[in-house]
Coordinates of N, CA and C in Angstrom, one line a residue:
M259 N -17.6 -20.1 17.2 CA -17.4 -18.6 17.2 C -17.3 -18.1 18.6
W260 N -18.2 -18.6 19.5 CA -18.2 -18.2 20.9 C -17.0 -18.6 21.6
F261 N -16.4 -19.7 21.2 CA -15.2 -20.2 21.8 C -14.1 -19.2 21.6
W262 N -13.9 -18.6 20.4 CA -12.8 -17.7 20.1 C -13.1 -16.3 20.8
I263 N -14.3 -15.9 20.9 CA -14.6 -14.7 21.6 C -14.3 -14.9 23.1
T264 N -14.7 -16.0 23.7 CA -14.4 -16.3 25.1 C -12.9 -16.4 25.3
L265 N -12.2 -17.0 24.4 CA -10.7 -17.1 24.5 C -10.1 -15.8 24.5
A266 N -10.5 -14.9 23.5 CA -10.0 -13.6 23.4 C -10.2 -12.8 24.7
I267 N -11.4 -12.9 25.3 CA -11.7 -12.1 26.5 C -10.8 -12.6 27.6
I268 N -10.6 -13.9 27.7 CA -9.7 -14.5 28.8 C -8.3 -14.0 28.6
V269 N -7.8 -14.0 27.4 CA -6.4 -13.5 27.1 C -6.3 -12.1 27.5
I270 N -7.3 -11.2 27.1 CA -7.3 -9.8 27.4 C -7.3 -9.6 29.0
I271 N -8.1 -10.3 29.7 CA -8.2 -10.2 31.1 C -6.9 -10.6 31.8
L272 N -6.3 -11.7 31.3 CA -5.0 -12.1 31.9 C -3.9 -11.1 31.6
F273 N -3.9 -10.5 30.4 CA -2.9 -9.5 30.0 C -3.1 -8.3 30.9
V274 N -4.3 -7.9 31.2 CA -4.5 -6.7 32.0 C -4.1 -7.0 33.5
I275 N -4.4 -8.2 34.0 CA -4.0 -8.6 35.3 C -2.4 -8.6 35.4
S276 N -1.8 -9.2 34.4 CA -0.3 -9.3 34.4 C 0.3 -7.9 34.4
L277 N -0.3 -7.0 33.6 CA 0.2 -5.6 33.5 C 0.0 -4.9 34.8
L278 N -1.1 -5.1 35.5 CA -1.3 -4.5 36.8 C -0.3 -5.0 37.8
I279 N 0.0 -6.3 37.8 CA 1.0 -6.9 38.7 C 2.4 -6.3 38.4
Y280 N 2.7 -6.3 37.2 CA 4.0 -5.8 36.7 C 4.2 -4.4 37.2
N281 N 3.2 -3.5 37.0 CA 3.3 -2.1 37.4 C 3.4 -2.0 38.9
S282 N 2.7 -2.8 39.7 CA 2.7 -2.7 41.1 C 4.1 -3.1 41.7
V283 N 4.8 -4.0 41.0 CA 6.1 -4.5 41.4 C 7.2 -3.5 40.9
F284 N 7.2 -3.2 39.6 CA 8.3 -2.5 39.1 C 8.0 -1.0 38.8
G285 N 6.8 -0.5 38.9 CA 6.5 0.8 38.6 C 6.6 1.8 39.7
K286 N 7.6 1.7 40.6 CA 7.7 2.6 41.6 C 9.2 2.9 41.9
R287 N 9.5 4.0 42.5 CA 10.8 4.4 42.8 C 11.2 3.7 44.1
V288 N 12.5 3.2 44.2 CA 13.0 2.6 45.4 C 13.8 3.6 46.1
E289 N 13.4 3.9 47.3 CA 14.1 4.9 48.1 C 15.2 4.2 49.0
K290 N 16.1 5.0 49.5 CA 17.1 4.5 50.4 C 16.5 4.2 51.8
V291 N 17.1 3.2 52.4 CA 16.6 2.9 53.8 C 17.1 3.9 54.8
P292 N 16.2 4.5 55.6 CA 16.7 5.5 56.6 C 17.7 4.8 57.6
G293 N 18.7 5.5 57.9 CA 19.7 5.0 58.8 C 20.8 4.1 58.2
L294 N 20.6 3.7 56.9 CA 21.6 2.9 56.2 C 22.8 3.7 55.9
K295 N 24.0 3.3 56.3 CA 25.2 4.1 56.1 C 25.9 3.7 54.8
Y296 N 26.1 4.7 53.9 CA 26.9 4.5 52.7 C 28.2 5.1 53.0
Y297 N 29.3 4.4 52.6 CA 30.6 4.9 52.8 C 31.0 6.0 51.8
D298 N 31.9 6.8 52.1 CA 32.4 7.9 51.2 C 33.9 7.5 50.9
V299 N 34.3 8.0 49.8 CA 35.7 7.8 49.4 C 36.7 8.3 50.4
S300 N 36.3 9.3 51.1 CA 37.2 9.9 52.1 C 37.6 8.9 53.2
E301 N 36.8 7.9 53.4 CA 37.1 6.8 54.4 C 38.1 5.8 53.8
F302 N 38.6 6.0 52.6 CA 39.5 5.1 52.0 C 40.7 5.9 51.6
P303 N 41.8 5.9 52.4 CA 42.9 6.8 52.2 C 43.6 6.4 50.9
G304 N 44.1 7.4 50.1 CA 44.9 7.2 48.9 C 44.1 7.0 47.6
I305 N 42.7 7.0 47.8 CA 41.9 6.9 46.6 C 41.4 8.3 46.1
K306 N 41.6 8.6 44.9 CA 41.2 9.9 44.3 C 39.9 9.7 43.6
K307 N 39.0 10.7 43.7 CA 37.7 10.6 43.1 C 37.6 11.8 42.1
T308 N 37.3 11.5 40.8 CA 37.2 12.6 39.8 C 35.8 12.5 39.1
P309 N 35.1 13.6 39.1 CA 33.7 13.6 38.5 C 33.9 13.4 37.0
Y310 N 32.9 12.6 36.4 CA 32.9 12.4 35.0 C 31.4 12.2 34.6
S311 N 31.0 12.8 33.5 CA 29.6 12.6 33.0 C 29.6 12.3 31.5
F312 N 28.4 11.7 31.1 CA 28.2 11.4 29.7 C 26.7 11.5 29.4
V313 N 26.4 11.5 28.1 CA 25.0 11.6 27.7 C 24.6 10.3 27.1
S314 N 23.4 9.8 27.6 CA 22.8 8.6 27.1 C 21.4 8.8 26.8
K315 N 21.0 8.7 25.5 CA 19.6 8.9 25.1 C 19.0 10.2 25.7
D316 N 19.7 11.3 25.5 CA 19.3 12.6 26.0 C 19.3 12.8 27.5
H317 N 19.8 11.9 28.2 CA 20.0 12.0 29.7 C 21.4 12.2 30.0
K318 N 21.7 13.1 30.9 CA 23.1 13.3 31.4 C 23.3 12.4 32.6
I319 N 24.2 11.5 32.4 CA 24.6 10.5 33.5 C 25.8 11.0 34.2
N320 N 25.7 11.1 35.5 CA 26.9 11.6 36.3 C 27.5 10.4 37.0
G321 N 28.8 10.4 36.9 CA 29.6 9.4 37.6 C 30.9 9.9 38.1
F322 N 31.7 8.9 38.5 CA 33.0 9.3 39.1 C 34.1 8.2 38.6
I323 N 35.3 8.7 38.5 CA 36.4 7.8 38.3 C 37.2 7.7 39.6
Y324 N 37.4 6.5 40.1 CA 38.1 6.3 41.3 C 39.4 5.6 41.0
E325 N 40.5 6.1 41.6 CA 41.8 5.5 41.3 C 42.8 5.8 42.4
L326 N 43.9 5.1 42.5 CA 45.0 5.4 43.4 C 45.6 6.7 42.9
E327 N 46.0 7.5 43.9 CA 46.7 8.7 43.5 C 48.1 8.4 43.0
N328 N 48.5 9.1 41.9 CA 49.8 8.9 41.3 C 50.1 7.4 40.9
N329 N 49.2 6.8 40.2 CA 49.3 5.4 39.9 C 49.0 5.2 38.4
E330 N 49.8 4.4 37.7 CA 49.4 4.1 36.3 C 48.5 2.9 36.4
P331 N 47.2 3.0 35.9 CA 46.2 2.0 36.1 C 46.5 0.7 35.3
K332 N 46.2 -0.4 35.8 CA 46.3 -1.7 35.1 C 45.2 -1.9 34.0
G333 N 44.1 -1.2 34.2 CA 42.9 -1.4 33.4 C 41.8 -0.6 34.0
I334 N 40.6 -0.8 33.5 CA 39.4 -0.1 34.0 C 38.4 -1.2 34.4
V335 N 37.7 -0.9 35.5 CA 36.5 -1.6 36.0 C 35.3 -0.7 36.0
I336 N 34.2 -1.1 35.4 CA 33.0 -0.3 35.4 C 32.0 -1.0 36.4
V337 N 31.5 -0.1 37.3 CA 30.6 -0.6 38.3 C 29.2 0.0 38.0
V338 N 28.2 -0.9 37.8 CA 26.9 -0.5 37.5 C 26.0 -1.1 38.6
H339 N 25.4 -0.2 39.4 CA 24.6 -0.6 40.6 C 23.3 -1.2 40.2
G340 N 22.7 -1.9 41.1 CA 21.4 -2.5 41.0 C 20.3 -1.6 41.5
A341 N 19.1 -2.1 41.6 CA 18.0 -1.3 42.1 C 18.1 -1.1 43.6
G342 N 17.7 0.0 44.1 CA 17.7 0.3 45.6 C 18.9 1.1 46.1
G343 N 19.8 1.4 45.3 CA 21.0 2.2 45.8 C 21.7 2.8 44.6
G344 N 22.6 3.7 44.9 CA 23.4 4.3 43.9 C 24.8 3.6 43.9
H345 N 25.7 4.2 43.1 CA 27.0 3.6 43.0 C 27.7 3.6 44.4
D346 N 27.4 4.6 45.2 CA 28.1 4.7 46.5 C 27.8 3.5 47.5
S347 N 26.8 2.7 47.2 CA 26.5 1.6 48.0 C 27.5 0.4 47.7
Y348 N 28.3 0.6 46.7 CA 29.4 -0.3 46.3 C 30.8 0.2 46.6
M349 N 30.9 1.2 47.5 CA 32.1 1.9 47.8 C 33.3 0.9 48.2
H350 N 32.9 -0.1 49.0 CA 34.0 -1.1 49.4 C 34.5 -1.8 48.2
E351 N 33.7 -2.2 47.2 CA 34.1 -2.9 46.1 C 34.9 -2.0 45.1
I352 N 34.4 -0.7 45.0 CA 35.1 0.2 44.1 C 36.5 0.5 44.6
C353 N 36.6 0.7 45.9 CA 37.9 1.0 46.5 C 38.8 -0.2 46.5
Y354 N 38.3 -1.4 46.6 CA 39.0 -2.6 46.5 C 39.8 -2.7 45.2
F355 N 39.0 -2.5 44.1 CA 39.6 -2.6 42.8 C 40.6 -1.4 42.5
A356 N 40.3 -0.2 43.1 CA 41.2 0.9 42.9 C 42.5 0.6 43.7
K357 N 42.4 0.0 44.8 CA 43.6 -0.3 45.6 C 44.5 -1.4 44.9
L358 N 43.8 -2.2 44.1 CA 44.6 -3.2 43.3 C 45.3 -2.6 42.1
G359 N 45.0 -1.3 41.8 CA 45.7 -0.6 40.8 C 44.8 -0.3 39.5
Y360 N 43.5 -0.6 39.6 CA 42.6 -0.4 38.5 C 42.0 1.0 38.6
K361 N 41.7 1.6 37.5 CA 40.8 2.7 37.4 C 39.4 2.2 37.4
V362 N 38.5 2.8 38.3 CA 37.2 2.3 38.4 C 36.2 3.4 38.1
F363 N 35.3 3.2 37.1 CA 34.3 4.1 36.7 C 33.0 3.6 37.3
A364 N 32.3 4.5 38.1 CA 31.0 4.1 38.7 C 30.1 5.3 38.5
Y365 N 28.8 5.0 38.1 CA 27.8 6.1 37.9 C 26.5 5.7 38.4
D366 N 25.6 6.6 38.5 CA 24.2 6.4 39.0 C 23.3 6.4 37.8
N367 N 22.5 5.3 37.7 CA 21.5 5.2 36.6 C 20.4 6.2 36.8
T368 N 19.7 6.4 35.8 CA 18.5 7.3 35.9 C 17.4 6.5 36.6
G369 N 16.6 7.2 37.4 CA 15.5 6.5 38.1 C 14.3 6.6 37.4

């Protein structure tokens, strides 16, 4: 009987410790690094930027469609950013695909 009680207490303690570690690592907002330069679409001639938004689970998600001006797109590329930056931190990649003739949709996830 004492074995199971001791085991249950150990499991609960380990669960609480793992929850605290998880929250300390993932439970905070990641801010942009001061002085870090993000490029703007204006630095890439010939690329058009059109705002586009959609709703996901009651949240309005704002994004943009990037494409060559006056071009019939080959297809669409969707850019989803990682933690620590928005879609604009991938502007080189976005404009690369746009210059290849693809329509590129990029948006910022909710924080």
